[in-house]
Short mmCIF file of C-alpha atoms in Angstrom, two decimals:
data_model
loop_
_atom_site.label_atom_id
_atom_site.label_comp_id
_atom_site.label_asym_id
_atom_site.label_seq_id
_atom_site.Cartn_x
_atom_site.Cartn_y
_atom_site.Cartn_z
CA MET A 142 -0.17 25.28 13.13
CA LEU A 143 2.86 24.86 10.85
CA ALA A 144 4.84 27.19 13.12
CA ARG A 145 4.52 24.56 15.85
CA VAL A 146 6.52 22.18 13.73
CA THR A 147 9.44 24.62 13.80
CA ARG A 148 9.10 25.40 17.50
CA SER A 149 9.17 21.73 18.41
CA VAL A 150 12.60 21.07 16.88
CA ALA A 151 14.58 22.28 19.87
CA ALA A 152 12.45 20.27 22.27
CA VAL A 153 12.43 16.95 20.50
CA GLY A 154 15.33 16.83 18.01
CA ARG A 155 15.41 13.95 15.59
CA ARG A 156 13.72 10.69 16.45
CA SER A 157 13.76 7.31 14.74
CA TYR A 158 10.96 6.62 12.33
CA SER A 159 8.53 4.31 14.13
CA ALA A 160 6.68 1.37 12.59
CA ALA A 161 3.40 2.79 13.85
CA ALA A 162 3.83 5.92 11.76
CA ALA A 163 4.52 3.86 8.69
CA ALA A 164 1.19 2.16 9.30
CA ALA A 165 -0.48 5.57 9.43
CA GLY A 166 0.77 6.57 6.03
CA GLU A 167 1.37 3.51 3.91
CA ALA A 168 -1.24 1.12 2.64
CA VAL A 169 -2.22 -1.10 5.54
CA ARG A 170 -0.87 -4.61 5.29
CA ARG A 171 -3.01 -7.40 6.59
CA ALA A 172 -2.32 -7.81 10.29
CA PRO A 173 -1.85 -11.17 12.04
CA ARG A 174 -5.02 -12.85 13.19
CA VAL A 175 -6.18 -11.31 16.46
CA GLY A 176 -7.55 -13.59 19.05
CA GLY A 177 -4.95 -16.20 19.93
CA GLU A 178 -6.12 -19.76 20.16
CA ARG A 179 -9.18 -20.90 18.29
CA GLY A 180 -12.35 -20.46 20.34
CA ARG A 181 -10.57 -18.56 23.11
CA ASP A 182 -12.27 -15.46 24.56
CA THR A 183 -9.89 -12.59 23.83
CA LEU A 184 -10.21 -8.83 23.74
CA GLY A 185 -9.50 -8.87 20.03
CA ARG A 186 -12.41 -11.21 19.38
CA ARG A 187 -14.75 -9.09 21.47
CA LEU A 188 -13.80 -5.90 19.67
CA LEU A 189 -13.99 -7.45 16.20
CA LYS A 190 -17.48 -8.73 17.01
CA LEU A 191 -18.80 -5.21 17.63
CA ILE A 192 -19.23 -4.67 13.87
CA PHE A 193 -21.75 -1.81 14.10
CA PRO A 194 -20.17 1.65 14.56
CA LYS A 195 -22.75 2.71 17.17
CA ARG A 196 -21.44 0.09 19.58
CA SER A 197 -18.64 1.36 21.81
CA ALA A 198 -15.16 -0.10 21.97
CA ILE A 199 -14.57 1.81 25.20
CA VAL A 200 -17.37 -0.09 26.93
CA THR A 201 -15.72 -3.35 25.86
CA LEU A 202 -12.32 -2.19 27.11
CA ASN A 203 -13.69 -1.10 30.48
CA LYS A 204 -15.55 -4.37 30.91
CA TRP A 205 -12.39 -6.30 30.13
CA THR A 206 -10.45 -4.45 32.83
CA GLU A 207 -13.35 -4.77 35.32
CA GLU A 208 -13.07 -8.53 34.88
CA GLY A 209 -9.52 -8.23 36.20
CA LYS A 210 -7.88 -9.04 32.89
CA THR A 211 -4.66 -7.36 31.87
CA LEU A 212 -4.18 -5.05 28.92
CA GLN A 213 -0.83 -4.31 27.31
CA LYS A 214 -0.08 -1.62 24.80
CA TYR A 215 1.29 -3.96 22.15
CA GLN A 216 -1.97 -5.95 22.23
CA LEU A 217 -4.05 -2.82 21.69
CA ASN A 218 -1.78 -1.64 18.87
CA ARG A 219 -2.22 -5.02 17.18
CA ILE A 220 -6.02 -4.81 17.53
CA VAL A 221 -5.98 -1.26 16.13
CA ARG A 222 -4.06 -2.51 13.08
CA GLU A 223 -6.57 -5.30 12.56
CA LEU A 224 -9.55 -2.94 12.88
CA ARG A 225 -7.98 -0.55 10.38
CA THR A 226 -7.49 -3.45 7.99
CA HIS A 227 -11.24 -4.03 8.14
CA LYS A 228 -11.91 -0.27 7.86
CA ARG A 229 -13.40 -0.22 11.34
CA TYR A 230 -11.94 3.23 11.92
CA LYS A 231 -14.35 4.40 14.63
CA HIS A 232 -13.61 1.50 16.96
CA ALA A 233 -9.88 1.81 16.27
CA LEU A 234 -10.07 5.51 17.14
CA GLU A 235 -11.92 4.75 20.38
CA ILE A 236 -9.13 2.38 21.42
CA CYS A 237 -6.52 5.07 20.70
CA GLU A 238 -8.50 7.58 22.73
CA TRP A 239 -8.85 5.10 25.60
CA MET A 240 -5.09 4.53 25.59
CA THR A 241 -4.44 8.25 26.12
CA THR A 242 -6.43 8.07 29.38
CA GLN A 243 -4.29 5.28 30.84
CA PRO A 244 -1.47 6.71 32.94
CA ASP A 245 0.52 3.48 32.86
CA MET A 246 0.68 3.40 29.06
CA LYS A 247 3.66 5.26 27.67
CA LEU A 248 2.63 6.55 24.24
CA LEU A 249 5.15 7.47 21.58
CA PRO A 250 4.89 9.90 18.63
CA GLY A 251 4.16 6.94 16.38
CA ASP A 252 1.09 6.09 18.46
CA TYR A 253 -0.16 9.65 18.09
CA ALA A 254 0.52 9.45 14.34
CA VAL A 255 -1.88 6.52 14.07
CA HIS A 256 -4.34 8.36 16.33
CA LEU A 257 -4.18 11.48 14.13
CA ASP A 258 -4.76 9.45 10.97
CA LEU A 259 -7.87 7.89 12.53
CA VAL A 260 -9.19 11.28 13.65
CA GLY A 261 -8.92 12.45 10.05
CA LYS A 262 -10.76 9.40 8.77
CA VAL A 263 -13.57 9.49 11.34
CA ARG A 264 -14.04 13.20 12.13
CA GLY A 265 -12.53 14.98 9.16
CA LEU A 266 -9.62 17.23 8.32
CA THR A 267 -10.48 20.11 10.67
CA SER A 268 -10.50 17.76 13.66
CA ALA A 269 -7.21 16.22 12.54
CA GLU A 270 -5.59 19.65 12.34
CA LYS A 271 -6.93 20.53 15.79
CA PHE A 272 -5.59 17.24 17.16
CA PHE A 273 -2.16 18.07 15.75
CA GLU A 274 -2.30 21.58 17.26
CA ASP A 275 -3.06 20.16 20.68
CA LEU A 276 -0.24 17.60 20.70
CA PRO A 277 2.46 18.06 23.34
CA ALA A 278 5.62 19.52 21.80
CA GLU A 279 7.58 16.34 22.47
CA MET A 280 5.07 14.35 20.39
CA ILE A 281 5.60 16.38 17.23
CA ASP A 282 8.14 14.67 15.05
CA ARG A 283 8.37 13.25 11.56
CA THR A 284 5.83 10.53 12.31
CA THR A 285 3.01 12.86 13.38
CA CYS A 286 3.90 15.39 10.68
CA THR A 287 3.82 12.66 8.04
CA SER A 288 0.43 11.53 9.32
CA LEU A 289 -0.92 15.08 8.96
CA LEU A 290 0.62 15.23 5.48
CA HIS A 291 -1.25 12.04 4.62
CA CYS A 292 -4.51 13.74 5.65
CA TYR A 293 -3.76 16.65 3.32
CA VAL A 294 -3.01 14.24 0.48
CA GLN A 295 -6.26 12.35 1.08
CA HIS A 296 -8.16 15.64 0.88
CA ASN A 297 -6.21 16.67 -2.25
CA LEU A 298 -4.89 19.86 -0.61
CA ILE A 299 -1.75 20.58 -2.62
CA THR A 300 -0.94 23.99 -1.11
CA LYS A 301 -1.21 22.79 2.49
CA ALA A 302 0.75 19.65 1.72
CA GLU A 303 3.56 21.62 0.07
CA SER A 304 3.69 24.08 2.99
CA LEU A 305 3.94 21.24 5.47
CA MET A 306 6.66 19.56 3.41
CA LYS A 307 8.64 22.81 3.49
CA LYS A 308 8.39 23.01 7.28
CA MET A 309 9.30 19.33 7.62
CA SER A 310 12.38 19.98 5.49
CA GLU A 311 13.38 22.90 7.71
CA CYS A 312 13.00 20.67 10.76
CA GLY A 313 15.07 17.86 9.25
CA TYR A 314 12.12 15.46 9.14
CA LEU A 315 12.43 14.44 5.49
CA THR A 316 14.84 11.55 5.99
CA HIS A 317 12.42 8.80 4.96
CA ALA A 318 10.69 7.97 1.68
CA LEU A 319 7.14 7.97 3.07
CA PRO A 320 6.36 11.74 2.91
CA TYR A 321 7.83 11.91 -0.59
CA ASN A 322 5.65 8.98 -1.65
CA HIS A 323 2.60 10.83 -0.37
CA MET A 324 3.52 13.91 -2.40
CA LEU A 325 4.23 11.85 -5.52
CA THR A 326 0.77 10.32 -5.24
CA LEU A 327 -0.75 13.78 -4.82
CA TYR A 328 1.03 15.23 -7.85
CA ILE A 329 0.18 12.28 -10.07
CA SER A 330 -3.51 12.35 -9.11
CA ASN A 331 -3.59 16.02 -10.13
CA ASP A 332 -1.61 15.51 -13.37
CA GLN A 333 1.24 17.67 -12.08
CA PHE A 334 3.87 15.41 -13.59
CA GLU A 335 6.33 18.28 -13.98
CA LYS A 336 6.81 18.19 -10.19
CA VAL A 337 7.62 14.48 -10.04
CA SER A 338 11.26 14.49 -11.21
CA PRO A 339 12.39 17.38 -8.94
CA LEU A 340 10.73 15.69 -5.96
CA VAL A 341 12.40 12.35 -6.72
CA GLU A 342 15.78 14.09 -6.95
CA GLN A 343 15.15 15.73 -3.58
CA LEU A 344 14.23 12.34 -2.14
CA LYS A 345 17.47 10.84 -3.41
CA ARG A 346 19.47 13.66 -1.78
CA ASN A 347 17.79 13.37 1.61
CA ALA A 348 16.82 9.71 1.90
CA PHE A 349 16.48 6.56 -0.17
CA PRO A 350 13.61 5.61 -2.50
CA ASP A 351 11.81 2.51 -1.27
CA ILE A 352 9.77 -0.06 -3.15
CA VAL A 353 6.65 2.12 -2.87
CA THR A 354 8.54 4.96 -4.59
CA TYR A 355 9.59 2.71 -7.45
CA ASN A 356 6.07 1.29 -7.78
CA ILE A 357 4.66 4.81 -8.07
CA LEU A 358 7.21 5.66 -10.78
CA LEU A 359 6.39 2.43 -12.61
CA SER A 360 2.70 3.37 -12.52
CA ILE A 361 3.56 6.58 -14.38
CA CYS A 362 5.34 4.52 -17.04
CA ALA A 363 2.29 2.25 -17.27
CA ASN A 364 -0.02 5.22 -17.87
CA ARG A 365 2.30 6.49 -20.59
CA ASP A 366 3.06 3.08 -22.14
CA ASP A 367 6.73 3.88 -21.51
CA LYS A 368 8.48 0.52 -21.68
CA ASP A 369 11.98 2.03 -21.87
CA GLY A 370 11.33 4.21 -18.85
CA ALA A 371 10.06 1.21 -16.90
CA GLU A 372 13.17 -0.79 -17.73
CA LYS A 373 15.39 2.08 -16.51
CA ILE A 374 13.48 2.16 -13.23
CA MET A 375 13.84 -1.60 -12.83
CA HIS A 376 17.58 -1.34 -13.50
CA GLU A 377 17.93 1.36 -10.82
CA LEU A 378 15.79 -0.63 -8.38
CA LYS A 379 18.01 -3.68 -8.72
CA SER A 380 21.24 -1.65 -8.56
CA LYS A 381 20.06 -0.18 -5.24
CA ASN A 382 19.27 -3.68 -3.90
CA VAL A 383 15.60 -2.82 -3.48
CA THR A 384 13.47 -5.95 -3.61
CA GLY A 385 10.50 -5.74 -5.94
CA ASP A 386 7.14 -6.96 -4.69
CA TRP A 387 4.14 -8.40 -6.52
CA ILE A 388 2.91 -4.88 -7.36
CA THR A 389 6.25 -4.10 -9.02
CA TYR A 390 6.11 -7.06 -11.35
CA SER A 391 2.37 -6.83 -11.89
CA THR A 392 2.84 -3.30 -13.21
CA LEU A 393 5.81 -4.41 -15.30
CA THR A 394 3.76 -7.26 -16.77
CA SER A 395 1.04 -4.81 -17.79
CA ILE A 396 3.60 -2.49 -19.39
CA TYR A 397 5.13 -5.28 -21.46
CA THR A 398 1.70 -6.60 -22.42
CA SER A 399 0.58 -3.16 -23.65
CA ALA A 400 3.83 -2.83 -25.59
CA GLY A 401 3.25 -6.20 -27.27
CA ASP A 402 6.43 -7.66 -25.77
CA ILE A 403 4.75 -10.92 -24.79
CA ASP A 404 7.90 -12.85 -23.92
CA LYS A 405 9.00 -10.25 -21.38
CA ALA A 406 5.44 -9.99 -20.08
CA LYS A 407 5.39 -13.73 -19.42
CA GLU A 408 8.74 -13.53 -17.60
CA ALA A 409 7.51 -10.66 -15.44
CA LEU A 410 4.33 -12.61 -14.72
CA LYS A 411 6.41 -15.47 -13.36
CA ASP A 412 7.94 -12.99 -10.91
CA VAL A 413 4.42 -12.00 -9.84
CA GLU A 414 3.47 -15.61 -9.18
CA ILE A 415 6.61 -16.19 -7.10
CA ARG A 416 5.69 -13.28 -4.84
CA VAL A 417 1.99 -14.03 -4.41
CA SER A 418 0.96 -15.83 -1.23
CA ARG A 419 -2.06 -16.17 1.00
CA LYS A 420 -0.88 -13.12 2.96
CA GLN A 421 -1.21 -10.97 -0.17
CA ARG A 422 -4.73 -12.04 -1.02
CA VAL A 423 -5.44 -8.90 -3.07
CA ALA A 424 -2.72 -9.98 -5.49
CA TYR A 425 -4.72 -12.93 -6.79
CA ALA A 426 -7.34 -10.81 -8.52
CA SER A 427 -4.55 -8.92 -10.26
CA LEU A 428 -2.91 -12.20 -11.25
CA ILE A 429 -6.13 -13.43 -12.88
CA THR A 430 -6.41 -10.21 -14.89
CA LEU A 431 -2.78 -10.40 -16.01
CA HIS A 432 -3.26 -13.96 -17.30
CA ALA A 433 -6.41 -12.89 -19.15
CA ASN A 434 -4.58 -9.96 -20.77
CA LEU A 435 -2.05 -12.47 -22.08
CA ASN A 436 -4.90 -14.63 -23.40
CA ASN A 437 -3.89 -17.40 -21.02
CA LYS A 438 -7.12 -19.09 -19.96
CA LYS A 439 -5.21 -21.97 -18.38
CA GLY A 440 -3.46 -19.50 -16.08
CA VAL A 441 -6.77 -17.85 -15.18
CA LEU A 442 -8.39 -21.15 -14.21
CA LYS A 443 -5.30 -22.36 -12.35
CA THR A 444 -5.20 -19.19 -10.27
CA TRP A 445 -8.92 -19.42 -9.50
CA ASP A 446 -8.55 -23.05 -8.40
CA ARG A 447 -5.62 -22.06 -6.21
CA MET A 448 -7.70 -19.33 -4.57
CA SER A 449 -10.56 -21.76 -4.02
CA SER A 450 -8.23 -24.06 -2.12
CA PHE A 451 -6.90 -21.22 0.05
CA PHE A 452 -9.98 -19.17 0.87
CA ARG A 453 -13.33 -20.30 2.19
CA LYS A 454 -15.24 -17.62 0.30
CA MET A 455 -14.34 -15.28 -2.54
CA ASN A 456 -15.10 -11.58 -2.24
CA ASP A 457 -16.80 -9.34 -4.81
CA ALA A 458 -13.52 -8.01 -6.23
CA GLU A 459 -12.26 -11.53 -6.85
CA TYR A 460 -15.47 -12.63 -8.54
CA MET A 461 -15.42 -9.45 -10.60
CA SER A 462 -11.88 -10.12 -11.77
CA MET A 463 -12.72 -13.70 -12.71
CA ILE A 464 -15.94 -12.86 -14.56
CA SER A 465 -14.28 -9.97 -16.44
CA SER A 466 -11.36 -12.18 -17.41
CA LEU A 467 -13.57 -14.95 -18.77
CA VAL A 468 -15.56 -12.41 -20.76
CA LYS A 469 -12.32 -10.98 -22.14
CA LEU A 470 -11.29 -14.49 -23.17
CA GLY A 471 -14.61 -14.93 -24.96
CA ASP A 472 -16.00 -17.59 -22.65
CA ILE A 473 -19.27 -15.89 -21.74
CA LYS A 474 -20.94 -19.17 -20.76
CA GLU A 475 -18.34 -19.96 -18.11
CA ALA A 476 -18.44 -16.33 -16.99
CA GLY A 477 -22.17 -16.81 -16.51
CA ASP A 478 -21.55 -19.90 -14.40
CA ILE A 479 -19.16 -17.99 -12.12
CA TYR A 480 -21.66 -15.16 -11.93
CA SER A 481 -24.41 -17.57 -10.88
CA GLU A 482 -22.12 -18.90 -8.16
CA TRP A 483 -21.49 -15.36 -6.91
CA GLU A 484 -25.18 -14.49 -7.07
CA SER A 485 -26.03 -17.48 -4.87
CA VAL A 486 -23.69 -16.35 -2.08
CA THR A 487 -23.55 -12.56 -2.35
CA GLY A 488 -24.89 -10.37 0.37
CA THR A 489 -23.93 -7.11 -1.34
CA LYS A 490 -25.79 -7.29 -4.67
CA ASP A 491 -22.99 -5.20 -6.16
CA PRO A 492 -24.40 -4.00 -9.51
CA ARG A 493 -20.97 -3.93 -11.12
CA LEU A 494 -20.92 -7.71 -11.49
CA PRO A 495 -24.18 -8.14 -13.44
CA ASN A 496 -23.14 -5.13 -15.52
CA ILE A 497 -20.11 -7.11 -16.74
CA LEU A 498 -22.32 -9.85 -18.17
CA LEU A 499 -24.81 -7.32 -19.49
CA GLN A 500 -22.01 -5.61 -21.43
CA ALA A 501 -20.90 -8.97 -22.80
CA TYR A 502 -24.39 -9.76 -24.07
CA THR A 503 -24.88 -6.36 -25.71
CA LYS A 504 -21.44 -6.40 -27.35
CA GLU A 505 -22.17 -9.74 -28.99
CA GLY A 506 -25.50 -8.35 -30.17
CA SER A 507 -27.67 -10.63 -28.02
CA MET A 508 -30.23 -8.02 -26.98
CA ASP A 509 -32.91 -10.60 -26.20
CA LYS A 510 -30.51 -12.27 -23.79
CA ALA A 511 -29.48 -8.88 -22.36
CA GLU A 512 -33.11 -7.82 -21.80
CA LYS A 513 -33.96 -11.11 -20.11
CA PHE A 514 -30.87 -10.97 -17.91
CA HIS A 515 -31.56 -7.37 -16.88
CA LYS A 516 -35.16 -8.19 -16.04
CA GLU A 517 -34.02 -11.08 -13.85
CA THR A 518 -31.50 -8.93 -11.96
CA VAL A 519 -34.17 -6.31 -11.24
CA GLU A 520 -36.54 -9.00 -9.98
CA LYS A 521 -33.78 -10.26 -7.67
CA GLY A 522 -33.33 -6.82 -6.13
CA PHE A 523 -30.30 -5.51 -8.00
CA VAL A 524 -30.21 -1.74 -8.57
CA SER A 525 -29.84 -0.56 -12.16
CA THR A 526 -27.07 2.05 -12.30
CA TYR A 527 -25.97 4.57 -14.91
CA VAL A 528 -23.67 1.91 -16.39
CA THR A 529 -26.57 -0.55 -16.61
CA TRP A 530 -28.76 1.82 -18.62
CA GLU A 531 -25.89 3.12 -20.73
CA THR A 532 -24.94 -0.46 -21.62
CA LEU A 533 -28.48 -1.24 -22.72
CA ALA A 534 -28.63 2.04 -24.65
CA LEU A 535 -25.47 1.14 -26.57
CA GLY A 536 -26.94 -2.27 -27.38
CA TYR A 537 -30.14 -0.72 -28.73
CA LEU A 538 -28.11 1.83 -30.73
CA SER A 539 -26.26 -1.00 -32.45
CA LYS A 540 -29.65 -2.41 -33.47
CA GLN A 541 -31.03 0.99 -34.52
CA ARG A 542 -33.82 0.70 -31.94
CA MET A 543 -33.74 4.42 -31.23
CA ASP A 544 -36.88 4.60 -29.11
CA LYS A 545 -35.48 2.04 -26.67
CA ALA A 546 -32.04 3.66 -26.75
CA LEU A 547 -33.49 7.05 -25.78
CA GLU A 548 -35.59 5.49 -23.06
CA CYS A 549 -32.49 3.90 -21.53
CA LEU A 550 -30.43 7.07 -21.88
CA LYS A 551 -33.09 9.03 -20.02
CA LYS A 552 -32.99 6.50 -17.18
CA ALA A 553 -29.18 6.52 -17.22
CA LEU A 554 -28.97 10.29 -16.81
CA SER A 555 -31.56 10.21 -14.02
CA CYS A 556 -29.12 8.07 -11.99
CA LEU A 557 -26.54 10.85 -11.80
CA LYS A 558 -26.27 14.15 -9.99
CA GLN A 559 -23.56 15.30 -12.36
CA TRP A 560 -22.77 13.80 -15.74
CA ASN A 561 -19.32 13.54 -17.24
CA PRO A 562 -20.45 13.53 -20.89
CA ASN A 563 -19.70 10.50 -23.02
CA LEU A 564 -19.18 12.45 -26.23
CA GLN A 565 -18.97 9.37 -28.45
CA LEU A 566 -22.29 8.14 -27.08
CA VAL A 567 -23.86 11.53 -27.84
CA ARG A 568 -22.54 11.49 -31.41
CA ASP A 569 -23.62 7.88 -32.00
CA THR A 570 -27.13 8.66 -30.74
CA PHE A 571 -27.56 11.66 -33.00
CA GLU A 572 -26.15 9.69 -35.94
CA GLY A 573 -28.71 6.96 -35.29
CA LEU A 574 -31.50 9.55 -35.17
CA GLU A 575 -30.19 11.21 -38.34
CA LYS A 576 -30.26 7.93 -40.28
CA ILE A 577 -34.01 7.61 -39.78
CA GLY A 578 -34.78 11.33 -39.71
CA ASP A 579 -36.31 11.13 -36.24
CA THR A 580 -36.75 14.82 -35.36
CA LYS A 581 -39.00 14.05 -32.41
CA GLY A 582 -36.35 11.76 -30.91
CA ALA A 583 -33.63 14.35 -31.58
CA GLU A 584 -35.62 17.04 -29.75
CA GLU A 585 -36.22 14.65 -26.87
CA PHE A 586 -32.51 13.88 -26.68
CA LEU A 587 -31.67 17.61 -26.72
CA VAL A 588 -33.90 18.12 -23.67
CA MET A 589 -32.13 15.27 -21.86
CA LEU A 590 -28.73 16.79 -22.60
CA ARG A 591 -29.88 20.23 -21.50
CA ASP A 592 -31.19 18.84 -18.23
CA ALA A 593 -27.84 17.11 -17.75
CA GLY A 594 -26.04 20.43 -18.26
CA HIS A 595 -24.44 19.57 -21.57
CA VAL A 596 -25.58 21.63 -24.56
CA THR A 597 -22.99 22.68 -27.14
CA THR A 598 -22.73 24.01 -30.68
CA GLU A 599 -21.96 20.47 -31.89
CA ILE A 600 -25.17 19.18 -30.31
CA TYR A 601 -27.32 21.83 -31.99
CA ASN A 602 -25.61 21.13 -35.29
CA SER A 603 -26.42 17.44 -34.82
CA LEU A 604 -30.05 18.38 -34.20
CA LEU A 605 -30.12 20.44 -37.40
CA ARG A 606 -28.62 17.59 -39.41
CA VAL A 607 -31.47 15.34 -38.26
CA TYR A 608 -33.97 17.94 -39.50
CA LYS A 609 -32.12 18.30 -42.80
CA THR A 610 -32.19 14.53 -43.36
CA ALA A 611 -35.89 14.45 -42.49
CA GLY A 612 -36.59 17.30 -44.93
CA LYS A 613 -38.18 19.44 -42.23
CA MET A 614 -37.59 22.91 -40.87
CA PRO A 615 -36.95 23.26 -37.12
CA LEU A 616 -38.54 26.02 -35.07
CA ILE A 617 -36.68 28.92 -33.40
CA VAL A 618 -33.33 27.12 -33.20
CA ALA A 619 -31.33 30.36 -33.20
CA GLU A 620 -33.44 31.69 -30.30
CA ARG A 621 -33.03 28.45 -28.36
CA MET A 622 -29.26 28.52 -28.87
CA LYS A 623 -29.15 32.08 -27.58
CA LYS A 624 -31.19 31.09 -24.51
CA ASP A 625 -28.81 28.16 -23.89
CA ARG A 626 -25.84 30.53 -24.38
CA VAL A 627 -24.49 28.43 -27.22
CA GLU A 628 -22.55 30.08 -30.04
CA GLN A 629 -23.28 29.43 -33.69
CA ASP A 630 -20.43 28.40 -35.98
CA GLU A 631 -20.11 28.25 -39.75
CA GLU A 632 -21.78 24.84 -39.96
CA THR A 633 -24.69 26.12 -37.87
CA HIS A 634 -25.31 28.97 -40.32
CA GLU A 635 -25.18 26.59 -43.29
CA LEU A 636 -27.58 24.15 -41.67
CA LEU A 637 -30.00 26.89 -40.63
CA LYS A 638 -29.97 28.22 -44.20
CA ALA A 639 -30.50 24.72 -45.68
CA THR A 640 -33.38 23.83 -43.33
CA SER A 641 -35.11 27.21 -43.63
CA ARG A 642 -36.35 26.27 -47.11
CA LEU A 643 -37.95 23.02 -45.91
CA CYS A 644 -41.44 22.30 -44.65
CA VAL A 645 -42.20 23.32 -41.09
CA ASP A 646 -42.18 20.39 -38.68
CA ASP A 647 -44.74 19.88 -35.94
CA VAL A 648 -44.09 21.92 -32.82
CA PRO A 649 -41.73 19.89 -30.61
CA SER A 650 -43.29 18.92 -27.29
CA ALA A 651 -40.28 20.48 -25.57
CA LEU A 652 -41.43 23.90 -26.83
CA CYS A 653 -45.04 23.51 -25.79
#
């Protein structure tokens, strides 16, 4: 497949980088409203009304033409952009496929780049690779190659992505920032930061970093709390006459806030507010969070009021940002009011939102309130997730109600196929059991951890400490450790020796 990239060079040469290809690789910006005049019957309206994936866009297109109505390529491209914005990938793909069957529509490599990206999203990587293989030679250029690269990045395929980048370099296709931005994202997501600087230097030799490049580099600084590095990037950005967007200054605000440089954070936040508009709706949730991080409740409420005047209905992400911010500011009552508003209009029953309030109640030690709230959410049809049960478990741990904590932990682990162990939670649970010498609870917790695939020397040592505190001798611990393929350390030997002189405990139910 990659050899085709090389073979196509003589046939096609270098082409200009089309806007359609940029749409295939970069984050999709919100497209203009499709449909023309209000209430008018347009193709865009018909296609957007399909909603369910099983319904066919091709049927709608054919019916439109049968009615004698005209179809132009630019209209279809605009509809495809709108459908992609709404993640209606199947219908967008069907339109692209329909366009390839129309002899009067002259398709460009950029159109095929969008088509390839949609194939990858709807049918998977193998189909996307096959689509690329089957492209006419004259349709293979930097746009289609970049679209395939994007597929590799989405599937986290470093080796394939690097091989394709090498071929693109040989073909002279790396004259735009987009493929480099894809690779930067791939390296960062895999913690291969050592590859970032060389790639950026290569980008600067062959093309020019764009605002996306600088935003990616700023995100690295944010993860490392590197204020000086961020300021160097901002200096370079301005010296190259690259205009920062709301993401740029939102990241910079977060960096200054984390560094405790509140004055600079407030200045950067002003730059965010200047760049936020109704067209960048997603920016408002970020703006609310930034104000909350600066302990600016007035800014939070002002932004929420502004959103309310712009948008008919808030989405889950916006409600989540507002509720989290009010909780962070300590106004749990007002957060509850916003939650109630969301609950009255939601059609998603997203469990993340009630979990925010549940965490607030448990952290302030109001377990009665937390229990009542959780019961109400269950009665209203909300699903209790791992986070729900873990939150309740942490609340019960803080109150030393170990039976309830273990009950919630068991339910939490049952929600997951694979557990990424919360080591602090494990330690806190064993410490709570040790304080009261609850050997039965400790054995029960050991079984839970074993079933979750997490049994270590530290966990067995914690079990032994519970027995030592209780003044009881555990049964066949060494044999159980051997069966679990867990090594004994020096502390294990000391604990086994100390507990061997104690009274024998009842046989744990886990051993029966």
